[in-house]
JSON list of C-alpha atoms in Angstrom, two decimals:
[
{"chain": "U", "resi": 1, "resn": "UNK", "atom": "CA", "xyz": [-3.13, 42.95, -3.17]},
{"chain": "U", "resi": 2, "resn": "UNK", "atom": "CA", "xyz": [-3.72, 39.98, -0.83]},
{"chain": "U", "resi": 3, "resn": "UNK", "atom": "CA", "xyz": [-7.63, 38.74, 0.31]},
{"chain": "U", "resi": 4, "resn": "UNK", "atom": "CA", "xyz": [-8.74, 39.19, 3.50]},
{"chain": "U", "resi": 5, "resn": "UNK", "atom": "CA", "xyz": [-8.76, 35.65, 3.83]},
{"chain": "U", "resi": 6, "resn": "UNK", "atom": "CA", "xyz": [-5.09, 35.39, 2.81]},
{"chain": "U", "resi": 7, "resn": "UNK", "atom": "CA", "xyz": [-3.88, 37.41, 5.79]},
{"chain": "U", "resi": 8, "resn": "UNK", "atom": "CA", "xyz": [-2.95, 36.03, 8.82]},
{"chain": "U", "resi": 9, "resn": "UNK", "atom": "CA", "xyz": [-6.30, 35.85, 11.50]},
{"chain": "U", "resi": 10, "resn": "UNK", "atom": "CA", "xyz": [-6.02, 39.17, 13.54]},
{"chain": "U", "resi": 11, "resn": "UNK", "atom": "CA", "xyz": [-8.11, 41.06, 15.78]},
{"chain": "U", "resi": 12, "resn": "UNK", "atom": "CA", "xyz": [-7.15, 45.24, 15.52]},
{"chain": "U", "resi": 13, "resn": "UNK", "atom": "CA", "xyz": [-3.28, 44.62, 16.75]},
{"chain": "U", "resi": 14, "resn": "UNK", "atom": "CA", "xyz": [-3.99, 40.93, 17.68]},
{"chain": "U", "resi": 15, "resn": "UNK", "atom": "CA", "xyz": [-2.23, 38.03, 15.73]},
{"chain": "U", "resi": 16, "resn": "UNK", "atom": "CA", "xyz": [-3.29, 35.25, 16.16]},
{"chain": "U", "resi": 17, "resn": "UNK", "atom": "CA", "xyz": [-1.54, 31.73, 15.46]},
{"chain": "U", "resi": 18, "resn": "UNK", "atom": "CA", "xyz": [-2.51, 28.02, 14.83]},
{"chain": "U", "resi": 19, "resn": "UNK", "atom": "CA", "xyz": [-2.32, 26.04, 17.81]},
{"chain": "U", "resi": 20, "resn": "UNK", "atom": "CA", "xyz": [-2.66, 22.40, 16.31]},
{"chain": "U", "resi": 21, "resn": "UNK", "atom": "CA", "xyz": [-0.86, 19.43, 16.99]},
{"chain": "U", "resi": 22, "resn": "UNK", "atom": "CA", "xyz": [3.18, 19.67, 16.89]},
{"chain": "U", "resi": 23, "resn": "UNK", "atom": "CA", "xyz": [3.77, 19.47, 13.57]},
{"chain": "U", "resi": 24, "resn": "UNK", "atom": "CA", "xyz": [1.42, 21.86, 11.48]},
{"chain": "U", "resi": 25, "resn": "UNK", "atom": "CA", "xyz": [2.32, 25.30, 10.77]},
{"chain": "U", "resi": 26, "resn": "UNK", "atom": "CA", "xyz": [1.00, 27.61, 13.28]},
{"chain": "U", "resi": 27, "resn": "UNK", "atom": "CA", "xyz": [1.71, 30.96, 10.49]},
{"chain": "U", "resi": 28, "resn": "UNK", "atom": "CA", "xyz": [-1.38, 29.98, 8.16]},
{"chain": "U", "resi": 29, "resn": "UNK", "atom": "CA", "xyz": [-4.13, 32.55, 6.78]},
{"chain": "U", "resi": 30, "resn": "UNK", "atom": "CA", "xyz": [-7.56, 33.65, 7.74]},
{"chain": "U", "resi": 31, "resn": "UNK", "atom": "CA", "xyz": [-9.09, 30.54, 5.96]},
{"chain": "U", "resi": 32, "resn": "UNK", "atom": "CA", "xyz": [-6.87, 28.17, 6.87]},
{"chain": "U", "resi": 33, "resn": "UNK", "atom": "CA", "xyz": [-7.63, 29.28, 10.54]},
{"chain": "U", "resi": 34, "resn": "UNK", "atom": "CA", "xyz": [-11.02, 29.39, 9.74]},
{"chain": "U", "resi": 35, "resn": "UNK", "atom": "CA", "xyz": [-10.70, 25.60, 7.93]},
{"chain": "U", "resi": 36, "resn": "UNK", "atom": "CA", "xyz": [-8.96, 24.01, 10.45]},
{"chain": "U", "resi": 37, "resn": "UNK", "atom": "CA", "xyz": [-11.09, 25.48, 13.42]},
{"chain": "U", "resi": 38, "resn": "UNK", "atom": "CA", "xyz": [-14.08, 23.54, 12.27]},
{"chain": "U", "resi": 39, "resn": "UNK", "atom": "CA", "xyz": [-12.09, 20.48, 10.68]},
{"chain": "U", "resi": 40, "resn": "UNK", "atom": "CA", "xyz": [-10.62, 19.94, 14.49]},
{"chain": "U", "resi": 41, "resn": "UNK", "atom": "CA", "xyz": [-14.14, 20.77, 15.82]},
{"chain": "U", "resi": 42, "resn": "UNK", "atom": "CA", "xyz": [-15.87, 18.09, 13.32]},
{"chain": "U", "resi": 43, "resn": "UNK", "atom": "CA", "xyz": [-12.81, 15.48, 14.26]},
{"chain": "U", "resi": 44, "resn": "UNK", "atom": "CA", "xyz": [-13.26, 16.07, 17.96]},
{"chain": "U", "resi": 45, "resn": "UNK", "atom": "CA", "xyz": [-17.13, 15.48, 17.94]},
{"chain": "U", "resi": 46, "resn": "UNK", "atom": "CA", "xyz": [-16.48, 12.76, 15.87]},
{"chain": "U", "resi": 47, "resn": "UNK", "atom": "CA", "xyz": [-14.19, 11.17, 18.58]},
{"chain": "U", "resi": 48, "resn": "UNK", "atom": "CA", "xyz": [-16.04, 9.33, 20.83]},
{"chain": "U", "resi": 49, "resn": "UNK", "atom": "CA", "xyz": [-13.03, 9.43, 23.44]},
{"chain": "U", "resi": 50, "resn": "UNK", "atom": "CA", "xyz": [-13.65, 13.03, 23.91]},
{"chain": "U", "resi": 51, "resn": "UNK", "atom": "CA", "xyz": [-17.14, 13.93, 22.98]},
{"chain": "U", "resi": 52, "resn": "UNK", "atom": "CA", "xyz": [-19.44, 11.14, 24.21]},
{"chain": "U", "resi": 53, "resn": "UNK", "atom": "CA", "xyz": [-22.12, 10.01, 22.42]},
{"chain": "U", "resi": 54, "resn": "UNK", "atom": "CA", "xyz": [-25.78, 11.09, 22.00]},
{"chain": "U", "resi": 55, "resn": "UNK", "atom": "CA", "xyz": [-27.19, 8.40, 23.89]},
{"chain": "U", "resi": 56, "resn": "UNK", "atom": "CA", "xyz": [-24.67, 7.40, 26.39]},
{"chain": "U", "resi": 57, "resn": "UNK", "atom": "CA", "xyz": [-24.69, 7.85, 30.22]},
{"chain": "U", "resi": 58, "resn": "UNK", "atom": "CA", "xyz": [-24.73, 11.76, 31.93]},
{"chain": "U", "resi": 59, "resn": "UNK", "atom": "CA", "xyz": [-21.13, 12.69, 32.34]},
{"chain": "U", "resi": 60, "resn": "UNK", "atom": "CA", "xyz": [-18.17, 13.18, 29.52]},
{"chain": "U", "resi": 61, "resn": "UNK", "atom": "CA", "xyz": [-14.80, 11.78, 28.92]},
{"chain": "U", "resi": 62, "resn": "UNK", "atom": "CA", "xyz": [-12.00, 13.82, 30.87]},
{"chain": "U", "resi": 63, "resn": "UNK", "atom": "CA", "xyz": [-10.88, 15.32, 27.47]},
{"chain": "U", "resi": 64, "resn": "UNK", "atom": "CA", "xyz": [-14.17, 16.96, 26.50]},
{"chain": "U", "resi": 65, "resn": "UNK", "atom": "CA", "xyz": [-13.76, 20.22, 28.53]},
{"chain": "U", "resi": 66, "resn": "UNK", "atom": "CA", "xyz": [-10.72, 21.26, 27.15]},
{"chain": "U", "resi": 67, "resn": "UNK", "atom": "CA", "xyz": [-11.66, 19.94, 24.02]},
{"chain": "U", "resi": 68, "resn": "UNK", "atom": "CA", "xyz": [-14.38, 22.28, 24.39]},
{"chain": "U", "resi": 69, "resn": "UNK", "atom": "CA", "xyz": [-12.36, 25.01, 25.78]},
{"chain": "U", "resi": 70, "resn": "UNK", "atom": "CA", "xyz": [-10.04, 25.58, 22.68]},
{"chain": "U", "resi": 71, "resn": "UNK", "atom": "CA", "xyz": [-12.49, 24.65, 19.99]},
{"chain": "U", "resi": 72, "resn": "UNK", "atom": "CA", "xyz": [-14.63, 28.03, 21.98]},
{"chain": "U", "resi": 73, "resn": "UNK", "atom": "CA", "xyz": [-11.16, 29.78, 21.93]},
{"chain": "U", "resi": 74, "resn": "UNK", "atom": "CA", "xyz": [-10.80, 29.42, 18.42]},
{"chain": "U", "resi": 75, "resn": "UNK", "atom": "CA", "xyz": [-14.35, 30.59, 17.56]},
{"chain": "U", "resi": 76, "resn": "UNK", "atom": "CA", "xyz": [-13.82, 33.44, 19.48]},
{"chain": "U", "resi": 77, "resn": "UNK", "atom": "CA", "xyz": [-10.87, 34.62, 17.90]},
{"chain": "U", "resi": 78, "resn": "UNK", "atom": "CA", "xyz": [-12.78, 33.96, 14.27]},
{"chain": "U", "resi": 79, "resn": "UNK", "atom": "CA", "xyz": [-15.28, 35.77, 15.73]},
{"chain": "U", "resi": 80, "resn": "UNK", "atom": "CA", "xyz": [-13.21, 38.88, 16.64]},
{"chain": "U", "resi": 81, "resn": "UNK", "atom": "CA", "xyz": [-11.29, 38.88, 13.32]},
{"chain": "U", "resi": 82, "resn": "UNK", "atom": "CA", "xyz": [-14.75, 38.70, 11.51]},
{"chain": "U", "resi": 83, "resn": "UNK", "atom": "CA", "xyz": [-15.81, 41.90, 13.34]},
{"chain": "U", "resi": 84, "resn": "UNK", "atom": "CA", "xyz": [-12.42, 43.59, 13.06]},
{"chain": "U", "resi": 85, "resn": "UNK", "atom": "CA", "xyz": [-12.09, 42.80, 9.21]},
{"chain": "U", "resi": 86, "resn": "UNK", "atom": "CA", "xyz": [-15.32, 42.06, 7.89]},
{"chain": "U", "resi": 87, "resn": "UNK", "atom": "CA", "xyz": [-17.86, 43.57, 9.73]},
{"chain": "U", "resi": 88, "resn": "UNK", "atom": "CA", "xyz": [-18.70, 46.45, 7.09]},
{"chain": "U", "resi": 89, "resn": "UNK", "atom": "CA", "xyz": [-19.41, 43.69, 4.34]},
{"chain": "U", "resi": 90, "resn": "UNK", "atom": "CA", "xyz": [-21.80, 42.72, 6.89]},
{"chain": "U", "resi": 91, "resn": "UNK", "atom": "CA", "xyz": [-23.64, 46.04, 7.09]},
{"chain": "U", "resi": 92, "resn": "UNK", "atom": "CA", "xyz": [-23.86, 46.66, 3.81]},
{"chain": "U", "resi": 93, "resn": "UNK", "atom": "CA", "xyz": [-25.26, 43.11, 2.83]},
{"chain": "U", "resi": 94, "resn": "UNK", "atom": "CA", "xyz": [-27.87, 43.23, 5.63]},
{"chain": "U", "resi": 95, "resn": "UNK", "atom": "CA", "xyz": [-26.71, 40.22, 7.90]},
{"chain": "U", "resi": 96, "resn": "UNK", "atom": "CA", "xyz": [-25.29, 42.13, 10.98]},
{"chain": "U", "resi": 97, "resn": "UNK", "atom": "CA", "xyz": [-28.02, 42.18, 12.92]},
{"chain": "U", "resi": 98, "resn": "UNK", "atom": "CA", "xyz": [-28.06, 38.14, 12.15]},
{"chain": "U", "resi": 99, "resn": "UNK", "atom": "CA", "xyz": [-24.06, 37.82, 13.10]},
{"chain": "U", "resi": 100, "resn": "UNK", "atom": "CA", "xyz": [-24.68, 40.01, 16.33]},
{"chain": "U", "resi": 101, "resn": "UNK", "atom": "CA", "xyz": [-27.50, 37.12, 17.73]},
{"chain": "U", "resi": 102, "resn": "UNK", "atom": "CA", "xyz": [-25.16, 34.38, 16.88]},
{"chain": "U", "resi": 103, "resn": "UNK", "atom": "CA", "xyz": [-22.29, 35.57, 18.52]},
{"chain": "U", "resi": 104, "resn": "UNK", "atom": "CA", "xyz": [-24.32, 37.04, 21.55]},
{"chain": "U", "resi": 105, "resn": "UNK", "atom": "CA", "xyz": [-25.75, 33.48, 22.15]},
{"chain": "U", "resi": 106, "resn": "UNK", "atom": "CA", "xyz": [-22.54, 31.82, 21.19]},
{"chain": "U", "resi": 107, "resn": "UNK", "atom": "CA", "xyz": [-20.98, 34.18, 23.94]},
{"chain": "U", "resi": 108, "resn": "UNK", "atom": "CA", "xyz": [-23.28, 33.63, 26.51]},
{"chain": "U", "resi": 109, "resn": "UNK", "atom": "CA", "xyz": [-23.03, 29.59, 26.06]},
{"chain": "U", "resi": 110, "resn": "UNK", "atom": "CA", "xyz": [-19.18, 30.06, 26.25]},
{"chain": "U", "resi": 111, "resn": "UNK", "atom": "CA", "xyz": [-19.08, 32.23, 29.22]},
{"chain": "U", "resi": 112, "resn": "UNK", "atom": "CA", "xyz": [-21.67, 30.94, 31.11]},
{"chain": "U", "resi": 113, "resn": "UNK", "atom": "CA", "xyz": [-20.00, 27.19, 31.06]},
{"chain": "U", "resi": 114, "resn": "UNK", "atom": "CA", "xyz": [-16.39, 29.16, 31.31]},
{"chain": "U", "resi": 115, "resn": "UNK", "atom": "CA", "xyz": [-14.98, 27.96, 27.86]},
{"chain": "U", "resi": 116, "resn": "UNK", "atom": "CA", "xyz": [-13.74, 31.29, 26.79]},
{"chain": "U", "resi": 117, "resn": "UNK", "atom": "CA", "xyz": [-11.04, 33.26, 28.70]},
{"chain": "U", "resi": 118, "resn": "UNK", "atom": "CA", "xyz": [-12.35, 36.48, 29.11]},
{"chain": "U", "resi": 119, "resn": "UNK", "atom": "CA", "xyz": [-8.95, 38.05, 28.00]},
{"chain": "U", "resi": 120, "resn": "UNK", "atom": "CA", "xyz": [-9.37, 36.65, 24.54]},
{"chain": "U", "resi": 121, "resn": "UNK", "atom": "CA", "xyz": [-12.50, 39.00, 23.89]},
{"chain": "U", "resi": 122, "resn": "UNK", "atom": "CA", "xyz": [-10.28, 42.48, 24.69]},
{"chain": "U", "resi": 123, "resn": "UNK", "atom": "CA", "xyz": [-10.13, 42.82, 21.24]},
{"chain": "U", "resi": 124, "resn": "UNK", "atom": "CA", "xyz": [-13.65, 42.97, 20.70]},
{"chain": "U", "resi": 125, "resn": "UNK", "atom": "CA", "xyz": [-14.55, 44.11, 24.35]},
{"chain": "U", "resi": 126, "resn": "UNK", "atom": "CA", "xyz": [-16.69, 47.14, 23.53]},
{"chain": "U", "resi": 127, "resn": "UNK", "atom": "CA", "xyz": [-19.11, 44.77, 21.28]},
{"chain": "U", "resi": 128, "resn": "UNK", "atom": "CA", "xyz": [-18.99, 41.72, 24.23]},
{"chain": "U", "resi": 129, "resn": "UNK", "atom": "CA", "xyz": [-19.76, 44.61, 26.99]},
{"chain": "U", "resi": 130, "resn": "UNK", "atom": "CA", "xyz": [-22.72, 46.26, 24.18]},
{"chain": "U", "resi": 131, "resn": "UNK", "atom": "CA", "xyz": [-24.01, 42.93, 23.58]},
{"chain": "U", "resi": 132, "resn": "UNK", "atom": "CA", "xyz": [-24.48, 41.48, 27.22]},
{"chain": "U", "resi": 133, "resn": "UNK", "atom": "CA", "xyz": [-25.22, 44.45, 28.54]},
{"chain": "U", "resi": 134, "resn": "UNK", "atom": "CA", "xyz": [-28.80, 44.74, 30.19]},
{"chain": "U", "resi": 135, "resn": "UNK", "atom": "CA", "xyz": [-31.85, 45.88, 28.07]},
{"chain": "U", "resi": 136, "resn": "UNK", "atom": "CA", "xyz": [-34.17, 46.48, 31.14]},
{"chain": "U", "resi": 137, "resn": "UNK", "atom": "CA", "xyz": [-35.40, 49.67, 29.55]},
{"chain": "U", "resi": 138, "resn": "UNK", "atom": "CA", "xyz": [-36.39, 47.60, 26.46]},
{"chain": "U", "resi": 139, "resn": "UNK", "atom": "CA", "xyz": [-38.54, 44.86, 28.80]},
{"chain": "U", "resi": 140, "resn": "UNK", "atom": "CA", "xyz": [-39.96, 47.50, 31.24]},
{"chain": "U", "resi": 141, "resn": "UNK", "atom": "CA", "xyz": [-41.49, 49.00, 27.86]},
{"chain": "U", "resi": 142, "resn": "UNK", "atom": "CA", "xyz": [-42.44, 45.03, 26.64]},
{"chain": "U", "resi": 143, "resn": "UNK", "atom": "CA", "xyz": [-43.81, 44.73, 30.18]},
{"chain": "U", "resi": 144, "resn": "UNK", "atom": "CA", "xyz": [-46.01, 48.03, 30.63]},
{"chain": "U", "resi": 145, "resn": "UNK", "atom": "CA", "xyz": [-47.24, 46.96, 26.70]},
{"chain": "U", "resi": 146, "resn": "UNK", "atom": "CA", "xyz": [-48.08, 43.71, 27.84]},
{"chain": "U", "resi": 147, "resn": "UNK", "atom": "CA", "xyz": [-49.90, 44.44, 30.87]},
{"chain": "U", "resi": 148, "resn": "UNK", "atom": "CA", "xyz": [-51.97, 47.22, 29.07]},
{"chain": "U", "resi": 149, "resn": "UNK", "atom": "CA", "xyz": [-53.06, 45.00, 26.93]},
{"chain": "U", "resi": 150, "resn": "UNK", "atom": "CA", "xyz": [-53.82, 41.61, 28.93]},
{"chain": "U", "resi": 151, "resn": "UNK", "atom": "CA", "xyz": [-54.61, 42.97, 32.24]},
{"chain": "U", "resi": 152, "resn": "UNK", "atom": "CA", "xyz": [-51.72, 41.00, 33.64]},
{"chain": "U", "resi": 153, "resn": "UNK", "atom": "CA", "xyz": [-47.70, 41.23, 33.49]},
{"chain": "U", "resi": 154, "resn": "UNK", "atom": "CA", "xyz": [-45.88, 39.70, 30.48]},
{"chain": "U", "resi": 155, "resn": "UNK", "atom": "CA", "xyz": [-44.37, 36.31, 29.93]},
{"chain": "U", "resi": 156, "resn": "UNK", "atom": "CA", "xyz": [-41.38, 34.95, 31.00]},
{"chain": "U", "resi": 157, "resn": "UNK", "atom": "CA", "xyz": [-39.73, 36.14, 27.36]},
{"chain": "U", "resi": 158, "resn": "UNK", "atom": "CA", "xyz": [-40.13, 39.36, 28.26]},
{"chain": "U", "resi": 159, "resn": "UNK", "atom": "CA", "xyz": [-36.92, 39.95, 29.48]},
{"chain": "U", "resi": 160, "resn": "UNK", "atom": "CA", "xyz": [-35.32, 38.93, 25.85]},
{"chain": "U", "resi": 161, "resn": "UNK", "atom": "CA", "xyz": [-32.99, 41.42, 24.59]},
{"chain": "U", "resi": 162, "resn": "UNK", "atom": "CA", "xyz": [-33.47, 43.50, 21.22]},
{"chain": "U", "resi": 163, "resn": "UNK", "atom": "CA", "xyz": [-31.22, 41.18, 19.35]},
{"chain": "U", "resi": 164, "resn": "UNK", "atom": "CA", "xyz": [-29.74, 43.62, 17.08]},
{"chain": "U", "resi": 165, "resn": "UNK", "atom": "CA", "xyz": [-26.65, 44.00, 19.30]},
{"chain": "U", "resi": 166, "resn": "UNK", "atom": "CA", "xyz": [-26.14, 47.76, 17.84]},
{"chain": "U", "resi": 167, "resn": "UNK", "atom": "CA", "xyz": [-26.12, 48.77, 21.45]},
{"chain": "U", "resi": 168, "resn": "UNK", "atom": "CA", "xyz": [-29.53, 50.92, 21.11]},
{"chain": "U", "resi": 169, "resn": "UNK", "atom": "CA", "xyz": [-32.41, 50.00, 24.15]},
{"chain": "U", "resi": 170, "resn": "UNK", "atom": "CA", "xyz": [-34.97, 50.88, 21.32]},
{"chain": "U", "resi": 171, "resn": "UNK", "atom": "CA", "xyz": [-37.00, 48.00, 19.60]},
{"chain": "U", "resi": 172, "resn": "UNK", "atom": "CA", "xyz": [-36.29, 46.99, 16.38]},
{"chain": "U", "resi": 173, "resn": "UNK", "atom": "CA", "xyz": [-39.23, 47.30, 14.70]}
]
């Protein structure tokens, strides 16, 4: 029987190929995927032509934001093959709780800047629309806590989601 990281990347009936420069083989396994999305994400920072330096001017080259845009691409569909394949592994070794805050602020940088087209989360669409969708039970209970016990309403962070990402408006405590 083959690994999981020997089959091809794929989200539920979603297969996805390598879109590298002409030339490389766009059929290649989860881990090559998975290699060559952060090799090309490495070389691209790296590049100075397209991701600017630390301390130069405001502004980036012209080939940043779709630099950008298909590095995000990519991460999304390693993301949605993760959760499709290997999300169970994740349960039962304690970290999904961890992978559910990375990918919800991943997801939120991505969309918020429009580096991800929203068609490439369908195959994870019930976790994107559990994940971003509005706690405000969960903060009006932070906020009626808080003001009970300072006389005044809460900080600013009290409209921070439970970051568990398991879709429940109770706290995880």
């Amino acid at each position: 029987a083959m690994k999981c990281g020997d089959q091809p990347l794929r989200a539920g009936p979603r297969k996805y190929a390598w879109d590298g420069p002409d030339g490389d083989d766009p059929n290649v396994c989860a881990r090559d995927y998975v290699h060559n999305t952060f090799a090309s994400a490495k070389a691209g920072f790296a590049d100075r032509s397209i991701s600017p330096a630390p301390d130069a001017p405001k502004g980036h080259p012209d080939g940043f934001r779709p630099f950008a845009k298909r590095t995000c691409t990519r991460l999304v569909r390693v993301w949605a093959h993760t959760y499709h394949n290997l999300f169970a592994t994740f349960v039962e070794q304690g970290c999904h709780v961890a992978a559910n805050v990375v990918f919800k602020r991943f997801l939120v940088f991505a969309l918020r800047f429009e580096l991800v087209d929203p068609a490439e989360l369908d195959p994870i669409a019930d976790l994107v629309r559990n994940l971003l969708r509005p706690r405000q039970a969960s903060a009006t209970r932070r906020r009626a806590s808080s003001a009970d016990t300072t006389g005044t309403s809460a900080a600013s962070g009290d409209d921070q989601d439970d970051e568990s990402g398991d879709g429940d408006d109770q706290d995880d405590e």
